[in-house]
mmCIF file of C-alpha atoms in Angstrom:
data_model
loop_
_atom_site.group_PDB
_atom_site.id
_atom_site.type_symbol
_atom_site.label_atom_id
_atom_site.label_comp_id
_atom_site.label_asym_id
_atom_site.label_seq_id
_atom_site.Cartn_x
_atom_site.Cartn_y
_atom_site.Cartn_z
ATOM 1 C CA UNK A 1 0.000 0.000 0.000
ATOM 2 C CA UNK A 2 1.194 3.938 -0.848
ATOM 3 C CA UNK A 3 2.303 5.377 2.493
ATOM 4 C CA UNK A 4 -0.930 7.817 2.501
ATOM 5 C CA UNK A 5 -2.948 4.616 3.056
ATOM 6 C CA UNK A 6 -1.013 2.869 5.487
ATOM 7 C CA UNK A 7 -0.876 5.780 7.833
ATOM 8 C CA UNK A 8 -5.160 5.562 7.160
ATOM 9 C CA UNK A 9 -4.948 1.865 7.929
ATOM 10 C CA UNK A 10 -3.306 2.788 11.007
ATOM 11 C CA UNK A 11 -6.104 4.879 12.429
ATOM 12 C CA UNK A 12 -8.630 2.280 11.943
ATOM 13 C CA UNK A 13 -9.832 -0.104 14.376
ATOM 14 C CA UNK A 14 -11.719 -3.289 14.015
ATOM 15 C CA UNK A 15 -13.855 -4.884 16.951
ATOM 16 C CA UNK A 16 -15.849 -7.967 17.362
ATOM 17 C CA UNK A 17 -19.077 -7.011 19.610
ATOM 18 C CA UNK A 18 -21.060 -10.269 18.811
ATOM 19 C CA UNK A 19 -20.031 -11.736 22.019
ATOM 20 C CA UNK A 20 -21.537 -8.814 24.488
ATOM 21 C CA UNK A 21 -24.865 -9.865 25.818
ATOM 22 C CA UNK A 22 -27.351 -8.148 24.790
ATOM 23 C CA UNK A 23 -25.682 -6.435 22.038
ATOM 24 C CA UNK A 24 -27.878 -3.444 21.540
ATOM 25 C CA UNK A 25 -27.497 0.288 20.454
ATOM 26 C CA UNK A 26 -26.345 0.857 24.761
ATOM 27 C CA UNK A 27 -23.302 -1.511 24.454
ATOM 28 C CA UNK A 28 -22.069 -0.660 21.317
ATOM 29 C CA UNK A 29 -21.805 3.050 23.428
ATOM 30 C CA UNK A 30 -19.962 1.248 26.140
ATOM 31 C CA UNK A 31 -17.455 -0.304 23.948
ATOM 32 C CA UNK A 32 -16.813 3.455 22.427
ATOM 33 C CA UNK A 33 -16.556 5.339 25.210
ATOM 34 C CA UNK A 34 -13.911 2.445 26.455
ATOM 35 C CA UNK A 35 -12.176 2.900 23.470
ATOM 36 C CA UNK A 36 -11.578 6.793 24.175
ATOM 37 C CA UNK A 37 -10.761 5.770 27.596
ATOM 38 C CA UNK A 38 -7.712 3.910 25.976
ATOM 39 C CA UNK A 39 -6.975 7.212 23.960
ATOM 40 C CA UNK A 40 -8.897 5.681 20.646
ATOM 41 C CA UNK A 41 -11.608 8.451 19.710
ATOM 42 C CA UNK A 42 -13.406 7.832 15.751
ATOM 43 C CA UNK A 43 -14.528 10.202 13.784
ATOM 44 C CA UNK A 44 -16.990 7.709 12.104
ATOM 45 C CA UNK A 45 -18.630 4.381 13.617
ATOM 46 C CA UNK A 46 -19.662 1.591 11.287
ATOM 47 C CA UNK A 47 -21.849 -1.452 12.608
ATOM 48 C CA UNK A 48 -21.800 -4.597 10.849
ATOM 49 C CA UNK A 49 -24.354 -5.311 10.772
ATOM 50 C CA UNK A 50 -28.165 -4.318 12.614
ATOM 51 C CA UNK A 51 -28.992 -8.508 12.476
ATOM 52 C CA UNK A 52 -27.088 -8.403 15.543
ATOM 53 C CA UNK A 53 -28.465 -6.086 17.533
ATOM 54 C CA UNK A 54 -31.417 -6.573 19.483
ATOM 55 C CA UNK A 55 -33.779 -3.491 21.102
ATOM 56 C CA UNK A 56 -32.716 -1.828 24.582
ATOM 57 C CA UNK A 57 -36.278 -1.404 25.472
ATOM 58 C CA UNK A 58 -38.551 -4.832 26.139
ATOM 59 C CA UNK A 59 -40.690 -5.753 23.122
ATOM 60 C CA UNK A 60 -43.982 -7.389 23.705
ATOM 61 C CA UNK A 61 -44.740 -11.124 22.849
ATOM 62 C CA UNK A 62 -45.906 -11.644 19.209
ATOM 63 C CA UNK A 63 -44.301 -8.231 18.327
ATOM 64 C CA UNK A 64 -43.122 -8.367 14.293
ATOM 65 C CA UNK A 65 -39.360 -8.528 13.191
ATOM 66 C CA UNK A 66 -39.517 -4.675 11.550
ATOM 67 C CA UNK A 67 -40.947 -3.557 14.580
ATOM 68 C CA UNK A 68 -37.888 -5.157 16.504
ATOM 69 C CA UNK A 69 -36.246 -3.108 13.386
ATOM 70 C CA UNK A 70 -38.008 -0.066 13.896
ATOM 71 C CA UNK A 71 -37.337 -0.102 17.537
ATOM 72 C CA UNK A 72 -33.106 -0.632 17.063
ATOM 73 C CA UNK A 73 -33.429 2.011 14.316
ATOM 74 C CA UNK A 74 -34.739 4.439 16.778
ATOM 75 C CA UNK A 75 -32.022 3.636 19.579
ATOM 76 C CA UNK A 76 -28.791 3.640 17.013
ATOM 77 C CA UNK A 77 -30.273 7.333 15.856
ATOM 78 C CA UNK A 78 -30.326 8.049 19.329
ATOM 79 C CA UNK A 79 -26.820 6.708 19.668
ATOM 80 C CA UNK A 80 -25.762 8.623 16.350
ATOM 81 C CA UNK A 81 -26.080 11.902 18.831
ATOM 82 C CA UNK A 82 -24.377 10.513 21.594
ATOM 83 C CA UNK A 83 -21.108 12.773 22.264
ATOM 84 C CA UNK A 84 -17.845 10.463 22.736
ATOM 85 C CA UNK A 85 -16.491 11.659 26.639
ATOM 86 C CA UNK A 86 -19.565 13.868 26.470
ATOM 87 C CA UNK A 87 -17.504 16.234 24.064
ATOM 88 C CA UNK A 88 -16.357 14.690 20.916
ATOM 89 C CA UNK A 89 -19.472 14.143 17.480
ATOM 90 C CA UNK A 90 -19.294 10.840 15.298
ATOM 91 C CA UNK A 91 -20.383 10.029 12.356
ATOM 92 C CA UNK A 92 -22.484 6.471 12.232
ATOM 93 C CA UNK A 93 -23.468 3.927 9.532
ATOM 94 C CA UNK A 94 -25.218 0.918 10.006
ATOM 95 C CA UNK A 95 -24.877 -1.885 7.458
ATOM 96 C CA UNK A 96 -28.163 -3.740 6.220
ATOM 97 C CA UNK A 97 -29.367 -6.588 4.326
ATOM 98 C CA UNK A 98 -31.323 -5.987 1.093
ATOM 99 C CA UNK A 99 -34.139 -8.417 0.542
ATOM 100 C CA UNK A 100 -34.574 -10.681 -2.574
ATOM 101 C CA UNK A 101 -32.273 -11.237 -5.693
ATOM 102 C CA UNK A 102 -29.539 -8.829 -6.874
ATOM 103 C CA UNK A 103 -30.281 -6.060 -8.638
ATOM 104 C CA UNK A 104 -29.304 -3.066 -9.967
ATOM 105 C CA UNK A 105 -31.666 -0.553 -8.211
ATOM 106 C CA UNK A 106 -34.460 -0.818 -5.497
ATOM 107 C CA UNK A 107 -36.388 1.058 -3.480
ATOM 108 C CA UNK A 108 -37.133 0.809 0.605
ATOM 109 C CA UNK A 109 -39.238 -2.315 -0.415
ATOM 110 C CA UNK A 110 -35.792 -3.933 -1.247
ATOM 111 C CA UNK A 111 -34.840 -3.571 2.365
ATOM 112 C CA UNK A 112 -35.196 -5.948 5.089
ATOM 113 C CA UNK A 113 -37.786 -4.683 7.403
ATOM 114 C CA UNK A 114 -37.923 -1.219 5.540
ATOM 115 C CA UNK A 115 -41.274 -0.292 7.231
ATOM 116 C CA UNK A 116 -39.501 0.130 10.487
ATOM 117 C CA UNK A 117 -35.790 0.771 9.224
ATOM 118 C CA UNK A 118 -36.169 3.968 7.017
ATOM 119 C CA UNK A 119 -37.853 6.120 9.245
ATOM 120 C CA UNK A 120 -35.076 7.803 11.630
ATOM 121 C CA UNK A 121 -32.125 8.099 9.042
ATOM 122 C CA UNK A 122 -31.171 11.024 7.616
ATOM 123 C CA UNK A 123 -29.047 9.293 4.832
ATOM 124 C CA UNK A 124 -29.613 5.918 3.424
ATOM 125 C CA UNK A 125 -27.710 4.165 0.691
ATOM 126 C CA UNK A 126 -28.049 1.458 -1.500
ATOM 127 C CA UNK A 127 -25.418 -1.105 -2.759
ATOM 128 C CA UNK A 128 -25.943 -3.842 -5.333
ATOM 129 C CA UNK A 129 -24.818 -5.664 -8.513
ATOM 130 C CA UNK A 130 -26.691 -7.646 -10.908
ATOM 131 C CA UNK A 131 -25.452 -10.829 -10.785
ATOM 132 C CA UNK A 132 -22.536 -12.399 -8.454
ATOM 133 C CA UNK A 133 -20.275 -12.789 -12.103
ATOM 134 C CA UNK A 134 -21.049 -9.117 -12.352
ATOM 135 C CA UNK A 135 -17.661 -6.293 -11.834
ATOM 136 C CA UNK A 136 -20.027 -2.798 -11.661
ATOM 137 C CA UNK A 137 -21.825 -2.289 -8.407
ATOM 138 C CA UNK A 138 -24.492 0.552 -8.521
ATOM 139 C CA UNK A 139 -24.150 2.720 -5.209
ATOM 140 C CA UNK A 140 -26.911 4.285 -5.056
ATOM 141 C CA UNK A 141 -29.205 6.894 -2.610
ATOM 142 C CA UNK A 142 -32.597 5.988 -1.263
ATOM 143 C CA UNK A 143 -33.220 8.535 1.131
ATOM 144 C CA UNK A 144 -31.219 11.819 1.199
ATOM 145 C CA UNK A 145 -32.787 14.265 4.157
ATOM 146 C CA UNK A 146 -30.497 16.966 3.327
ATOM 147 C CA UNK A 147 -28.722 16.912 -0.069
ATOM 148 C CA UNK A 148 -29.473 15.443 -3.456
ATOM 149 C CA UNK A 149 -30.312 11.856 -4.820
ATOM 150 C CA UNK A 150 -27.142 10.745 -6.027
ATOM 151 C CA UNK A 151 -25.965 7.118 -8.423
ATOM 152 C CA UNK A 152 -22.950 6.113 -9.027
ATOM 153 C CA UNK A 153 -21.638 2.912 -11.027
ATOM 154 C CA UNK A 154 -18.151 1.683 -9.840
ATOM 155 C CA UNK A 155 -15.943 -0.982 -11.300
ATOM 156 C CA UNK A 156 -15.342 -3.447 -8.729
ATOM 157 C CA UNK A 157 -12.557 -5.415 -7.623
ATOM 158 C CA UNK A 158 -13.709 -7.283 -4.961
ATOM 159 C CA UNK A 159 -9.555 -8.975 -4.654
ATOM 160 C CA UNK A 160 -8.251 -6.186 -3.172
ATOM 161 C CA UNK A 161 -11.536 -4.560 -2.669
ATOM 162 C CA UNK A 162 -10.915 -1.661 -4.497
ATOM 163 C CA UNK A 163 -13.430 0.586 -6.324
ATOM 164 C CA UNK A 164 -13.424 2.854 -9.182
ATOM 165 C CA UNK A 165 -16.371 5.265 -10.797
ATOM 166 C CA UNK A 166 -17.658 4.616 -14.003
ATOM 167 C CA UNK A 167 -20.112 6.888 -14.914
ATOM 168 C CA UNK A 168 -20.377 5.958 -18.640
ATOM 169 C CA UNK A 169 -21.342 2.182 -17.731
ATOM 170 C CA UNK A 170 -25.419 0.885 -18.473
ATOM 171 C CA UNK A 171 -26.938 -1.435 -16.496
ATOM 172 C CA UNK A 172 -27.946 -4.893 -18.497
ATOM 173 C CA UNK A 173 -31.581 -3.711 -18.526
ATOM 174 C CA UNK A 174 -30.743 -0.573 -19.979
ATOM 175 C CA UNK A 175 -28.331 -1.942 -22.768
ATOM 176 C CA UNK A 176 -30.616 -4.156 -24.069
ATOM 177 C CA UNK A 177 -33.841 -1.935 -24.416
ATOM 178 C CA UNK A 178 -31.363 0.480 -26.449
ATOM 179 C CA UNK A 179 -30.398 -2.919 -28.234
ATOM 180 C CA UNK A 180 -33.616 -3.772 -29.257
ATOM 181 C CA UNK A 181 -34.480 0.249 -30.003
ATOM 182 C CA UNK A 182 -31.566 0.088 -32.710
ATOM 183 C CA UNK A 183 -32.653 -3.322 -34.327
ATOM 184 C CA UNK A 184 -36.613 -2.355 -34.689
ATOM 185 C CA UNK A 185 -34.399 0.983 -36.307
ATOM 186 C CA UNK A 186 -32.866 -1.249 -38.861
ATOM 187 C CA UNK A 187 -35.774 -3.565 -39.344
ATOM 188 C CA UNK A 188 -38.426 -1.346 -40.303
ATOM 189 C CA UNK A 189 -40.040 -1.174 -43.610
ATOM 190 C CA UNK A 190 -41.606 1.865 -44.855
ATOM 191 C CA UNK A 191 -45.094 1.012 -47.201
ATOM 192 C CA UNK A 192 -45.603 3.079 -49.760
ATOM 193 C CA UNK A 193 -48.944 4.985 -49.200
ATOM 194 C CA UNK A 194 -51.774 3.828 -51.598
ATOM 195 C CA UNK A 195 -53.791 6.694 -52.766
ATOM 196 C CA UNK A 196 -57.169 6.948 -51.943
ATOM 197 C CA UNK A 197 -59.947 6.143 -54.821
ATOM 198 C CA UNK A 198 -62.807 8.906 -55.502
ATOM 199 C CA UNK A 199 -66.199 8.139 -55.920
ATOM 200 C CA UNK A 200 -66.811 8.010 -59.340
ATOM 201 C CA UNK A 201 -63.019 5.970 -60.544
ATOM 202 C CA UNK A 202 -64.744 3.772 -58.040
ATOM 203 C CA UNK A 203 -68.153 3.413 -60.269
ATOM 204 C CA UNK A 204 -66.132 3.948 -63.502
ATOM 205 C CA UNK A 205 -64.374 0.473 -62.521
ATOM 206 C CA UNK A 206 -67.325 -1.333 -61.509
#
């Protein structure tokens, strides 16, 4: 790696939570604020991923899985405000499953639980490919609170998971409609217009 990214390698940290019972929005806090304790402070959070976490608060018997959603949704945007050491802001992402098949675009009914998951974000972001032999992946914004929608199409390489834009690149769907545009083009046949008949070439004729 250049030097510029090993010195950015060096300021990340990497920790496995899925042993803390419960793991919920609370002890991921805890395991933060120990962190700055040891002199480690982020700038940005990311949680891999919300499967794992499980509400603070007590949900009743029979309650649905994106209402257990909604309910961790609510407690990580409350956690997204939390001040490390009571002084220091953080940015915080939350990885999620999509639902269904890959694809190259969806909407919040291509996420897991969307009903209950969408609701408290400010920002959330899409991130798919249309098939697993496919090398573009379409990042892509679902919900933007404060800025713009935004897509971009990136050349993968998923070795040394490194990613580059490629704004000229078409999606499958989209390269074969304008395929089949450009062969109806070629195929059509223009008729020559037959003129129409007045009344009386009509009764000369008969």
């Amino acid at each position: 790696f250049p030097v510029t990214i090993r010195g950015k390698l060096k300021k990340l940290r990497i920790s496995d939570v899925r042993g803390l019972a419960p793991l919920n929005a609370r002890a991921v806090r805890d395991v933060i604020e120990r962190y700055a304790d040891e002199g480690f402070v982020p700038d940005v959070v990311m949680f891999d991923q919300m499967d794992y976490l499980k509400p603070v608060k007590n949900m009743a018997k029979g309650t649905g899985k994106w209402q257990e959603y909604e309910a961790v949704s609510f407690e990580i945007d409350l956690l997204s405000q939390h001040r490390i050491g009571g002084i220091h802001e953080f940015g915080l992402w939350v990885v999620h499953q999509a639902a269904g098949e890959m694809q190259w675009t969806y909407g919040y009914e291509g996420i897991a639980g969307f009903k209950g998951i969408v609701k408290p974000f400010d920002i959330a972001i899409g991130i798919d490919r249309e098939s697993r032999e496919e090398k573009h992946i379409n990042l892509f914004s679902m919900k933007m609170r404060h800025s713009e929608h935004f897509k971009a199409p990136m050349l993968a390489s998923f070795e040394y998971m490194t990613f580059e834009d490629d704004a000229t690149y078409k999606p499958r769907a989209e390269r074969e409609k304008e395929a089949r545009k450009a062969n109806s083009a070629k195929g059509k046949i223009t008729k020559k217009s037959t003129p129409v008949k007045s009344a009386e070439e009509v009764e000369a004729e008969v």
